[in-house]
Coordinates of C-alpha atoms and ligand atoms in Angstrom, one line a residue:
X1 CA 0.0 0.0 0.0
X2 CA 1.5 3.4 -1.0
X3 CA 1.6 6.3 1.5
X4 CA -1.4 8.0 0.0
X5 CA -3.8 5.0 0.0
X6 CA -2.6 4.2 3.5
X7 CA -3.6 7.7 4.6
X8 CA -7.0 7.3 3.0
X9 CA -7.5 4.0 4.8
X10 CA -6.7 5.6 8.1
X11 CA -9.1 8.5 7.5
X12 CA -11.8 6.1 6.6
X13 CA -11.3 4.4 9.9
X14 CA -11.7 7.6 11.8
X15 CA -15.4 7.3 12.4
X16 CA -16.1 8.3 16.0
X17 CA -19.8 8.3 15.2
X18 CA -19.7 4.5 15.2
X19 CA -19.6 4.7 19.0
X20 CA -22.0 6.7 21.2
X21 CA -20.7 10.0 22.5
X22 CA -19.9 10.4 26.1
X23 CA -21.7 12.9 28.4
X24 CA -18.8 15.4 28.8
X25 CA -19.0 18.7 27.0
X26 CA -22.3 20.3 27.9
X27 CA -22.8 22.6 30.9
X28 CA -23.9 20.2 33.6
X29 CA -26.1 22.9 35.2
X30 CA -27.8 23.9 32.0
X31 CA -28.8 20.3 31.1
X32 CA -30.0 19.4 34.6
X33 CA -33.7 20.2 34.4
X34 CA -34.4 18.9 37.9
X35 CA -31.8 20.9 39.6
X36 CA -32.7 24.1 37.8
X37 CA -36.3 23.8 38.6
X38 CA -35.9 22.7 42.2
X39 CA -33.3 25.2 43.4
X40 CA -35.8 28.1 43.4
X41 CA -38.1 26.0 45.6
X42 CA -35.4 25.4 48.2
X43 CA -33.5 28.7 48.0
X44 CA -34.8 32.2 48.7
X45 CA -35.5 34.1 45.5
X46 CA -32.8 36.7 46.1
X47 CA -30.2 34.1 46.9
X48 CA -31.1 32.1 43.8
X49 CA -30.8 35.2 41.6
X50 CA -27.4 36.1 43.0
X51 CA -26.0 32.6 42.9
X52 CA -27.3 31.3 39.6
X53 CA -24.3 32.6 37.6
X54 CA -22.1 30.5 39.9
X55 CA -24.2 27.4 39.3
X56 CA -23.8 28.1 35.6
X57 CA -20.0 28.6 36.0
X58 CA -19.6 25.4 38.0
X59 CA -21.8 23.5 35.5
X60 CA -19.6 24.7 32.7
X61 CA -16.4 23.7 34.5
X62 CA -17.8 20.3 35.5
X63 CA -18.8 19.5 31.9
X64 CA -15.4 20.8 30.6
X65 CA -12.1 21.6 32.3
X66 CA -12.8 19.8 35.6
X67 CA -13.8 16.7 33.7
X68 CA -10.5 16.7 31.8
X69 CA -8.5 17.3 34.9
X70 CA -10.4 14.6 36.9
X71 CA -9.6 12.0 34.2
X72 CA -5.9 12.8 34.3
X73 CA -5.7 13.0 38.1
X74 CA -7.4 9.6 38.4
X75 CA -4.6 8.1 36.2
X76 CA -1.8 9.8 38.2
X77 CA -2.5 9.0 41.8
X78 CA -0.5 10.8 44.6
X79 CA 2.9 9.4 45.7
X80 CA 4.2 9.4 49.2
X81 CA 7.8 10.3 49.9
X82 CA 8.5 9.1 53.4
X83 CA 11.9 10.8 53.8
X84 CA 13.9 13.6 52.3
X85 CA 17.3 13.0 50.7
X86 CA 19.1 13.7 53.9
X87 CA 17.3 10.9 55.7
X88 CA 15.0 13.2 57.6
X89 CA 11.5 12.0 58.3
X90 CA 10.0 15.0 56.4
X91 CA 7.3 13.0 54.7
X92 CA 5.4 14.6 51.9
X93 CA 3.0 13.6 49.1
X94 CA 3.4 14.6 45.5
X95 CA 0.2 15.3 43.5
X96 CA -0.1 15.6 39.8
X97 CA -0.6 19.1 38.4
X98 CA -4.1 18.2 37.3
X99 CA -5.1 17.7 41.0
X100 CA -3.4 21.0 42.0
X101 CA -5.5 22.8 39.3
X102 CA -8.7 21.3 40.6
X103 CA -7.7 22.4 44.1
X104 CA -7.3 25.9 42.9
X105 CA -10.8 25.8 41.4
X106 CA -12.3 24.4 44.6
X107 CA -10.4 26.3 47.3
X108 CA -9.4 29.4 45.3
X109 CA -12.2 30.3 42.8
X110 CA -15.1 28.8 44.8
X111 CA -13.7 28.7 48.3
X112 CA -15.8 25.7 49.2
X113 CA -14.2 25.5 52.6
X114 CA -15.3 29.0 53.7
X115 CA -18.5 29.6 51.8
X116 CA -20.9 28.7 54.6
X117 CA -18.7 30.1 57.4
X118 CA -18.1 33.7 56.4
X119 CA -19.2 36.5 54.1
X120 CA -17.2 37.4 51.0
X121 CA -17.4 34.2 49.0
X122 CA -18.8 34.4 45.5
X123 CA -19.7 38.0 46.1
X124 CA -22.1 37.2 48.9
X125 CA -22.3 39.7 51.9
X126 CA -23.0 36.8 54.3
X127 CA -22.4 33.0 54.3
X128 CA -24.0 31.0 51.5
X129 CA -27.1 29.0 52.3
X130 CA -26.3 25.3 52.7
X131 CA -28.6 24.5 49.8
X132 CA -26.3 26.5 47.5
X133 CA -23.1 24.8 48.9
X134 CA -24.5 21.3 48.4
X135 CA -25.8 22.2 44.9
X136 CA -22.3 23.4 44.0
X137 CA -20.8 20.2 45.5
X138 CA -23.3 18.2 43.4
X139 CA -22.1 19.9 40.2
X140 CA -18.4 19.6 41.1
X141 CA -18.7 15.9 41.9
X142 CA -20.2 15.1 38.5
X143 CA -16.7 15.6 37.2
X144 CA -14.4 14.9 40.2
X145 CA -15.2 12.8 43.2
X146 CA -11.9 12.2 44.9
X147 CA -11.1 15.9 45.8
X148 CA -14.5 16.4 47.3
X149 CA -13.3 14.5 50.3
X150 CA -10.6 17.0 51.3
X151 CA -12.9 19.9 50.3
X152 CA -15.8 18.6 52.5
X153 CA -13.6 17.6 55.4
X154 CA -11.9 20.9 55.5
X155 CA -15.3 22.6 55.6
X156 CA -16.6 20.3 58.4
X157 CA -13.4 20.6 60.4
X158 CA -13.9 24.4 60.3
X159 CA -17.5 23.9 61.6
X160 CA -16.3 21.8 64.5
X161 CA -13.5 24.2 65.5
X162 CA -15.9 27.2 65.3
X163 CA -18.5 25.4 67.3
X164 CA -16.4 23.8 70.0
X165 CA -12.8 25.1 70.3
X166 CA -12.0 27.8 72.8
X167 CA -11.4 31.3 71.5
X168 CA -7.6 31.1 71.5
X169 CA -7.6 27.9 69.4
X170 CA -10.2 29.3 67.1
X171 CA -8.1 32.4 66.6
X172 CA -5.0 30.4 65.8
X173 CA -6.6 27.8 63.5
X174 CA -9.4 29.7 61.8
X175 CA -7.2 32.6 60.6
X176 CA -5.3 30.0 58.6
X177 CA -8.2 27.8 57.6
X178 CA -10.7 30.4 56.5
X179 CA -8.4 32.4 54.3
X180 CA -9.2 33.0 50.6
X181 CA -5.5 32.4 49.7
X182 CA -5.6 28.8 48.3
X183 CA -1.8 28.7 48.2
X184 CA -1.3 29.2 52.0
X185 CA -4.5 28.0 53.6
X186 CA -4.6 25.2 56.1
X187 CA -6.8 22.3 55.1
X188 CA -8.5 20.0 57.5
X189 CA -9.4 16.3 57.8
X190 CA -10.7 13.7 60.2
X191 CA -9.0 10.5 61.3
X192 CA -11.1 8.2 63.4
X193 CA -10.8 4.6 62.2
X194 CA -8.2 2.3 63.7
X195 CA -7.4 -1.4 63.1
X196 CA -9.7 -2.2 66.0
X197 CA -12.6 -1.1 63.9
X198 CA -14.3 1.8 62.2
X199 CA -17.8 0.8 63.4
X200 CA -16.8 0.0 67.0
X201 CA -15.4 3.5 67.8
X202 CA -15.2 2.8 71.5
X203 CA -12.5 0.1 70.9
X204 CA -10.1 2.8 69.7
X205 CA -6.6 2.6 71.2
X206 CA -5.0 6.0 70.6
X207 CA -4.0 7.6 73.9
X208 CA -3.6 11.2 75.0
X209 CA -1.1 12.2 77.7
X210 CA -0.9 15.7 79.2
X211 CA 2.8 16.6 79.6
X212 CA 4.5 19.9 80.2
X213 CA 1.3 21.9 79.5
X214 CA 0.6 20.0 76.2
X215 CA -1.4 17.1 75.0
X216 CA 0.6 14.4 73.2
X217 CA -1.1 11.6 71.2
X218 CA 0.3 8.1 70.6
X219 CA -1.4 5.5 68.4
X220 CA -2.0 4.2 65.0
X221 CA -4.8 5.5 62.6
X222 CA -5.5 3.0 59.9
X223 CA -7.7 4.9 57.4
X224 CA -6.7 8.6 56.9
X225 CA -8.1 10.3 53.9
X226 CA -6.4 13.6 52.9
X227 CA -3.5 12.2 54.8
X228 CA -1.3 15.3 54.6
X229 CA -3.9 17.8 55.7
X230 CA -2.6 20.7 57.8
X231 CA -5.0 20.0 60.7
X232 CA -6.6 16.6 61.5
X233 CA -9.4 16.3 64.0
X234 CA -9.3 13.0 65.8
X235 CA -10.4 11.1 68.9
X236 CA -8.1 9.8 71.6
X237 CA -8.4 8.5 75.1
X238 CA -6.8 10.7 77.8
X239 CA -4.9 8.5 80.2
X240 CA -7.2 7.3 83.0
X241 CA -10.4 8.1 81.1
X242 CA -13.3 5.6 80.9
X243 CA -13.4 2.7 78.5
X244 CA -15.6 2.8 75.4
X245 CA -16.9 5.9 73.7
X246 CA -17.5 7.8 76.9
X247 CA -13.8 8.2 77.6
X248 CA -12.9 9.7 74.2
X249 CA -11.8 13.3 73.8
X250 CA -11.6 15.4 70.6
X251 CA -8.2 16.8 69.5
X252 CA -6.9 18.9 66.6
X253 CA -3.5 17.6 65.4
X254 CA -1.5 20.2 63.4
X255 CA 0.9 19.0 60.8
X256 CA 3.4 21.7 61.7
X257 CA 4.1 23.0 65.2
X258 CA 4.0 26.7 66.0
X259 CA 7.8 27.0 65.5
X260 CA 7.5 25.4 62.0
X261 CA 8.8 22.0 62.9
X262 CA 7.1 18.8 61.6
X263 CA 4.8 17.4 64.3
X264 CA 5.8 13.9 65.5
X265 CA 3.6 11.7 63.5
X266 CA 4.3 9.9 60.2
X267 CA 2.3 8.9 57.1
X268 CA 3.7 5.5 56.8
X269 CA 1.9 4.2 53.7
X270 CA -0.7 5.2 51.2
X271 CA -3.6 2.9 50.4
X272 CA -3.8 1.3 47.0
X273 CA -7.5 2.0 46.5
X274 CA -10.3 0.8 44.2
X275 CA -11.6 4.3 43.8
X276 CA -11.1 7.9 44.8
X277 CA -7.6 7.4 43.3
X278 CA -6.8 11.1 42.8
X279 CA -6.9 11.7 46.6
X280 CA -4.4 10.3 49.1
X281 CA -5.6 8.0 51.9
X282 CA -2.9 6.7 54.2
X283 CA -2.0 5.2 57.5
X284 CA -0.4 7.3 60.2
X285 CA 1.5 6.5 63.3
X286 CA 1.4 9.1 66.1
X287 CA 4.5 9.2 68.3
X288 CA 3.8 11.6 71.1
X289 CA 2.4 14.1 68.6
X290 CA 1.3 17.5 69.9
X291 CA -2.5 18.1 69.7
X292 CA -4.9 20.7 70.9
X293 CA -7.9 19.7 73.0
X294 CA -11.2 20.8 71.3
X295 CA -14.2 21.5 73.5
X296 CA -15.4 19.4 76.4
X297 CA -12.9 16.6 77.2
X298 CA -15.8 14.4 78.2
X299 CA -17.8 14.9 75.0
X300 CA -15.3 13.9 72.3
X301 CA -17.6 11.5 70.3
X302 CA -20.6 13.7 70.7
X303 CA -18.7 16.6 69.2
X304 CA -17.1 14.5 66.5
X305 CA -20.6 13.2 65.5
X306 CA -21.4 16.7 64.3
X307 CA -18.6 16.3 61.7
X308 CA -19.7 12.8 60.9
X309 CA -23.2 13.9 60.2
X310 CA -22.2 16.8 58.0
X311 CA -20.0 14.4 56.1
X312 CA -22.8 12.0 55.8
X313 CA -25.0 14.6 54.2
X314 CA -22.2 15.5 51.8
X315 CA -21.8 11.8 50.9
X316 CA -25.4 11.6 50.0
X317 CA -25.0 14.7 47.8
X318 CA -21.9 13.1 46.2
X319 CA -23.8 9.9 45.5
X320 CA -26.6 12.0 43.9
X321 CA -24.0 13.7 41.8
X322 CA -22.3 10.5 40.6
X323 CA -25.6 9.0 39.8
X324 CA -26.6 12.1 37.8
X325 CA -23.4 11.7 35.8
X326 CA -24.2 8.0 35.2
X327 CA -27.7 9.0 34.0
X328 CA -26.2 11.6 31.6
X329 CA -23.8 9.0 30.3
X330 CA -26.5 6.5 29.9
X331 CA -28.8 9.0 28.1
X332 CA -25.9 10.0 25.7
X333 CA -25.4 6.3 24.9
X334 CA -29.1 5.4 24.6
X335 CA -29.7 8.2 22.1
X336 CA -26.4 7.9 20.3
X337 CA -25.8 4.2 20.0
X338 CA -27.5 2.2 17.2
X339 CA -28.3 -1.5 17.2
X340 CA -30.4 -3.5 14.8
X341 CA -31.1 -0.3 12.9
X342 CA -32.5 1.6 15.8
X343 CA -31.2 4.0 18.5
X344 CA -31.1 1.7 21.5
X345 CA -33.4 4.0 23.5
X346 CA -36.2 2.7 21.2
X347 CA -36.0 -0.7 22.8
X348 CA -38.6 -1.2 25.7
X349 CA -36.2 -3.3 27.7
X350 CA -33.4 -0.7 27.4
X351 CA -35.9 2.0 28.4
X352 CA -36.8 0.1 31.5
X353 CA -33.1 -0.1 32.4
X354 CA -32.9 3.7 31.9
X355 CA -35.8 4.2 34.3
X356 CA -34.1 2.1 36.9
X357 CA -31.2 4.5 36.6
X358 CA -33.2 7.7 36.5
X359 CA -35.4 6.9 39.5
X360 CA -32.7 6.8 42.2
X361 CA -31.1 9.9 40.6
X362 CA -34.2 12.0 41.0
X363 CA -35.0 10.6 44.4
X364 CA -31.6 11.6 45.7
X365 CA -31.8 15.1 44.2
X366 CA -35.1 15.7 46.0
X367 CA -34.0 14.3 49.3
X368 CA -30.6 16.1 49.4
X369 CA -32.2 19.5 48.5
X370 CA -34.8 19.0 51.1
X371 CA -32.3 17.9 53.8
X372 CA -30.0 20.9 53.0
X373 CA -33.0 23.3 53.2
X374 CA -33.9 21.7 56.6
X375 CA -30.3 22.3 57.7
X376 CA -30.7 26.0 56.7
X377 CA -33.9 26.1 58.7
X378 CA -32.3 24.4 61.7
X379 CA -29.5 27.0 61.7
X380 CA -32.1 29.7 61.6
X381 CA -33.5 28.2 64.8
X382 CA -36.7 26.8 63.4
X383 CA -38.5 24.4 65.8
X384 CA -38.2 20.7 64.9
X385 CA -35.8 21.3 62.0
X386 CA -32.8 19.9 63.9
X387 CA -34.8 16.7 64.8
X388 CA -35.9 16.4 61.2
X389 CA -32.4 16.7 60.0
X390 CA -31.3 14.1 62.5
X391 CA -33.2 11.5 60.5
X392 CA -32.9 12.9 57.0
X393 CA -29.1 12.8 57.1
X394 CA -28.5 9.1 57.7
X395 CA -31.5 8.3 55.4
X396 CA -29.9 10.1 52.5
X397 CA -26.4 8.7 53.2
X398 CA -27.6 5.1 53.6
X399 CA -29.9 4.9 50.6
X400 CA -28.3 7.2 48.0
X401 CA -24.8 5.7 48.6
X402 CA -26.3 2.2 48.3
X403 CA -28.2 3.1 45.1
X404 CA -25.1 4.6 43.5
X405 CA -23.6 1.1 43.0
X406 CA -26.4 -0.5 40.8
X407 CA -26.8 2.9 39.0
X408 CA -23.1 3.0 38.1
X409 CA -23.1 -0.6 37.0
X410 CA -26.4 0.0 35.0
X411 CA -24.9 3.0 33.2
X412 CA -21.8 1.0 32.4
X413 CA -24.0 -1.8 30.9
X414 CA -25.9 0.7 28.8
X415 CA -22.5 1.7 27.2
X416 CA -21.7 -1.9 26.5
X417 CA -18.1 -3.1 26.5
X418 CA -16.7 0.4 26.2
X419 CA -18.2 1.1 29.7
X420 CA -15.7 -1.3 31.1
X421 CA -12.7 0.4 29.5
X422 CA -10.8 3.0 31.6
X423 CA -10.8 5.6 28.8
X424 CA -14.5 6.1 29.4
X425 CA -15.8 7.7 32.6
X426 CA -18.1 4.8 33.4
X427 CA -15.3 2.6 34.7
X428 CA -14.2 5.3 37.1
X429 CA -17.9 5.9 38.2
X430 CA -18.2 2.2 39.0
X431 CA -15.0 2.2 41.0
X432 CA -15.8 5.4 42.9
X433 CA -19.4 4.3 43.6
X434 CA -18.4 1.7 46.2
X435 CA -16.7 3.9 48.8
X436 CA -20.0 5.5 49.7
X437 CA -21.2 2.4 51.6
X438 CA -18.0 2.3 53.7
X439 CA -16.9 5.7 54.9
X440 CA -18.7 7.6 57.6
X441 CA -20.3 4.4 58.6
X442 CA -21.3 1.4 56.5
X443 CA -24.9 0.8 55.3
X444 CA -25.6 -1.3 58.4
X445 CA -24.2 1.3 60.8
X446 CA -26.3 4.0 59.1
X447 CA -29.4 1.9 59.1
X448 CA -29.0 1.1 62.8
X449 CA -28.5 4.8 63.5
X450 CA -31.8 5.6 61.7
X451 CA -33.8 2.9 63.4
X452 CA -32.2 2.5 66.8
X453 CA -31.3 6.0 67.6
X454 CA -33.2 8.5 65.4
X455 CA -36.5 6.5 65.5
X456 CA -36.1 4.5 68.7
X457 CA -34.5 7.0 71.0
X458 CA -35.3 10.4 69.5
X459 CA -38.7 9.6 67.9
X460 CA -37.5 11.7 64.9
X461 CA -39.8 9.7 62.6
X462 CA -42.8 11.5 64.0
X463 CA -41.3 14.9 63.0
X464 CA -40.6 13.4 59.6
X465 CA -44.2 12.1 59.3
X466 CA -45.6 15.5 60.2
X467 CA -43.4 17.4 57.7
X468 CA -44.3 15.0 54.9
X469 CA -48.0 15.0 55.7
X470 CA -47.9 18.8 55.5
X471 CA -46.3 18.7 52.1
X472 CA -49.0 16.3 50.9
X473 CA -51.7 18.7 52.0
X474 CA -49.9 21.5 50.2
X475 CA -49.7 19.5 46.9
X476 CA -53.4 20.2 46.1
X477 CA -52.7 20.4 42.4
X478 CA -52.0 16.6 42.4
X479 CA -55.0 14.3 42.3
X480 CA -56.3 13.6 45.8
X481 CA -56.5 9.8 45.2
X482 CA -52.8 9.7 44.5
X483 CA -51.9 11.7 47.5
X484 CA -54.1 9.5 49.6
X485 CA -52.2 6.4 48.4
X486 CA -49.0 8.2 49.4
X487 CA -50.4 9.1 52.8
X488 CA -51.3 5.4 53.4
X489 CA -47.7 4.4 52.5
X490 CA -46.3 7.1 54.7
X491 CA -48.2 5.8 57.7
X492 CA -47.2 2.3 57.1
X493 CA -43.5 3.1 56.7
X494 CA -43.5 5.1 59.9
X495 CA -45.3 2.3 61.8
X496 CA -42.9 -0.3 60.4
X497 CA -39.8 1.8 61.4
X498 CA -41.2 2.2 64.9
X499 CA -42.0 -1.5 65.2
X500 CA -38.5 -2.5 64.2
X501 CA -37.0 0.1 66.6
X502 CA -39.0 -1.3 69.5
X503 CA -38.5 -5.0 68.8
X504 CA -35.1 -6.4 69.4
X505 CA -35.9 -9.5 67.4
X506 CA -36.5 -7.4 64.3
X507 CA -33.0 -5.8 64.2
X508 CA -32.2 -7.6 61.0
X509 CA -35.1 -5.6 59.4
X510 CA -33.4 -2.2 60.1
X511 CA -32.2 -1.7 56.5
X512 CA -35.6 -2.6 55.0
X513 CA -37.4 -0.2 57.4
X514 CA -34.8 2.6 56.8
X515 CA -35.1 2.0 53.0
X516 CA -38.9 2.4 53.2
X517 CA -38.6 5.7 55.1
X518 CA -36.3 7.0 52.4
X519 CA -38.5 5.9 49.5
X520 CA -41.6 7.3 51.0
X521 CA -39.8 10.6 51.8
X522 CA -38.6 10.9 48.2
X523 CA -42.1 10.0 46.8
X524 CA -43.8 12.6 48.9
X525 CA -41.2 15.2 48.0
X526 CA -41.4 14.5 44.2
X527 CA -45.2 14.7 44.4
X528 CA -45.1 18.0 46.3
X529 CA -42.5 19.4 43.8
X530 CA -44.6 18.3 40.8
X531 CA -47.5 20.2 42.2
X532 CA -45.6 23.5 41.9
X533 CA -46.4 25.4 38.7
X534 CA -42.7 26.0 37.8
X535 CA -41.7 22.4 38.1
X536 CA -41.9 19.7 35.4
X537 CA -44.8 17.3 36.1
X538 CA -42.7 14.2 35.3
X539 CA -41.6 14.2 38.9
X540 CA -45.2 13.1 39.7
X541 CA -44.7 10.1 37.4
X542 CA -41.4 9.3 39.2
X543 CA -43.2 9.6 42.5
X544 CA -45.7 7.0 41.3
X545 CA -42.9 4.7 40.1
X546 CA -41.4 4.8 43.7
X547 CA -44.8 4.1 45.1
X548 CA -45.4 1.1 42.9
X549 CA -41.9 -0.4 42.8
X550 CA -40.3 0.5 46.1
X551 CA -43.3 0.7 48.4
X552 CA -45.7 -2.0 47.1
X553 CA -45.5 -5.8 47.0
X554 CA -44.3 -7.3 43.7
X555 CA -45.2 -10.8 42.5
X556 CA -42.0 -12.2 41.0
X557 CA -44.1 -14.6 38.8
X558 CA -46.2 -11.8 37.2
X559 CA -45.2 -9.1 34.8
X560 CA -43.5 -6.2 36.6
X561 CA -44.3 -3.7 33.9
X562 CA -47.8 -2.3 34.5
X563 CA -50.0 -1.0 31.6
X564 CA -49.4 2.6 32.4
X565 CA -45.6 2.3 32.6
X566 CA -44.9 2.1 28.8
X567 CA -46.5 5.5 28.3
X568 CA -44.9 6.9 31.5
X569 CA -41.5 5.9 30.2
X570 CA -42.1 7.6 26.8
X571 CA -43.1 10.7 28.6
X572 CA -40.2 10.6 31.1
X573 CA -37.7 10.4 28.3
X574 CA -39.3 12.9 26.1
X575 CA -37.3 16.1 25.9
X576 CA -40.1 18.5 26.3
X577 CA -41.4 19.9 29.5
X578 CA -44.5 18.1 30.9
X579 CA -47.5 19.7 32.5
X580 CA -49.9 18.0 35.0
X581 CA -52.4 17.7 32.1
X582 CA -49.9 15.4 30.4
X583 CA -49.4 13.1 33.3
X584 CA -52.6 13.4 35.4
X585 CA -54.2 10.3 33.9
X586 CA -51.2 8.2 34.7
X587 CA -51.3 8.9 38.4
X588 CA -53.9 6.2 38.9
Ligands
FAD1 C1 -10.7 4.6 51.1 C2 -11.1 4.8 52.5 C3 -10.9 6.0 53.1 C4 -11.2 6.1 54.4 N1 -10.9 7.3 55.1 C5 -11.2 7.5 56.4 C6 -10.8 8.7 57.1 O1 -10.3 9.6 56.5 N2 -11.1 8.8 58.4 C7 -11.7 7.7 59.1 O2 -11.9 7.9 60.3 N3 -12.0 6.6 58.5 C8 -11.8 6.4 57.1 N4 -12.2 5.3 56.5 C9 -12.6 4.1 57.3 C10 -14.1 3.8 57.1 O3 -14.9 4.8 57.8 C11 -14.3 2.4 57.8 O4 -13.7 1.5 56.9 C12 -15.7 2.1 58.0 O5 -16.3 2.9 59.0 C13 -15.9 0.6 58.4 O6 -15.0 0.3 59.5 P1 -14.1 -1.0 59.3 O7 -13.4 -1.0 58.0 O8 -13.3 -1.1 60.5 O9 -15.2 -2.2 59.3 P2 -15.9 -2.9 60.5 O10 -16.3 -1.9 61.5 O11 -15.0 -4.0 61.0 O12 -17.1 -3.5 59.8 C14 -17.1 -4.8 59.1 C15 -18.5 -5.1 58.7 O13 -19.3 -5.4 59.9 C16 -20.5 -4.7 59.9 N5 -20.9 -4.3 61.3 C17 -20.2 -3.8 62.3 N6 -20.9 -3.6 63.4 C18 -22.2 -4.0 63.1 C19 -23.4 -4.1 63.8 N7 -23.5 -3.7 65.0 N8 -24.5 -4.6 63.1 C20 -24.4 -5.1 61.9 N9 -23.3 -5.0 61.2 C21 -22.2 -4.5 61.7 C22 -20.2 -3.5 59.1 O14 -21.4 -2.9 58.5 C23 -19.3 -4.1 58.0 O15 -20.1 -4.6 57.0 C24 -11.8 5.1 55.1 C25 -12.1 3.9 54.5 C26 -11.7 3.7 53.2 C27 -12.0 2.4 52.5

């Protein structure tokens, strides 16, 4: 073959249209109908008006530059250098420039760490509402998941220090942590898990000794994400304190001492992880390291749980974000890939798989926006809001993180074999999806927190029930018969949760009961949202799908697809906006 015909052959082969496109490129805010329509429901009108340009900007970055950087950073994980060339234990971690550029977007341009703690971020004359912060996290994570851990844990460390540290410690740490200078700021993290167990926190072995006017920590922390953070919040047992969780105190461990020397702890190893590969998780050994006591020495775990709960909410948001990305990818494939002479979205079986992806995506969006708005209300001192948040947080964390796994696998399958290949984002989404069911408590631990503590001890399900019943009353644009069915499911889900909480022999049902509470919460929220004139009515169809498929008995030996569902699927995947007139007849 001569050179010219060889070139022709090559150019004939360059036919990218043979494969479906990926979901990168568009502005992730602009294409997210649900987010755009729901934000004005959960944010004050003036805040929405002022912040929408920043949602636009983050959407553009997430669909563009951040997405490129995230792909590169995932392929170039951080590297630990345990010693310098003189043999000094000056350990440090090298990050790829792509990760550094993402950090400057997060901590510099957007100042995620400070946005809900002080005025002056994104042009706001006061801290941002939490709904706005989590909406921005949601957009960011559609491109990059790994870095959201250091971002969130810096934010939550600042929260803990502001709330519990004495004034002198606040002055010292917050001046460094709340700065807008991304190059010099101190970032935070949280190390709790030891080899003795992440779930059984009371078994922790790290000790604290008070010596020459300072606390010194000794022990071994087994899972330390953002291992080289400037300040790590951690629990340790002061010498002589009680066993179990009661004897744990909260400390802030600085990486550098006040005179600039390295504190006496070492990052001994980085973990070789399935996902979150752009971010460094390591093991650290504390060798009499200096740490500052935070708050009440007798309330360590109670104080730390504030950070855990904030992280749990953020994990729910991150799962919602990754699931949205999965749905975007699946839709790009379904519309762009041809088989047997048709776009694959035309096949009923494929559309059913798409619905199974879309449903948990929209459920998690509604639940996280609602939970974030409840947190804003709790901060404003609204009665019952803190109790409501108490149950919404683990509900979101438990179920959205769990749903993320089949959603990621489902989206990979829609792309076919290419979804398994690391050049496409699906493979990373599958890897990253799994961590959500581990950190900040496994699914079991979160389900037990919901049922045993939030329902059993606090009775928070009653506040949840009252809040959801009120929303059903408000949704008077939705047919009453449908709302009555939801009301019936709500009552049963609340009774079921209370029964499991009050019956020791039913502990093994905790996940089922917690799952039902999540599903009924999402179904009521989507019904309420669909009843608002500005919101697309397909959310009511999604609400019905939750009711039929997550809250009703199924006969495995009868067809799962009901008569109305074919038409509902057509409508849900239509690109036009739907009104209640379009969907009303399908609400049963
Ligand atoms: C990549 C990565 C990064 C991490 N980063 C951090 C970090 O920065 N800081 C930090 O503190 N931790 C971190 N973790 C640790 C994580 O939070 C723990 O792995 C998690 O809490 C589970 O603890 P464990 O691994 O000790 O498992 P275990 O606690 O031993 O649990 C094992 C199994 O037993 C189950 N189980 C335990 N108790 C009960 C019960 N009462 N009823 C029913 N089932 C039960 C659990 O659900 C789980 O399935 C990280 C983990 C990973 C993988």
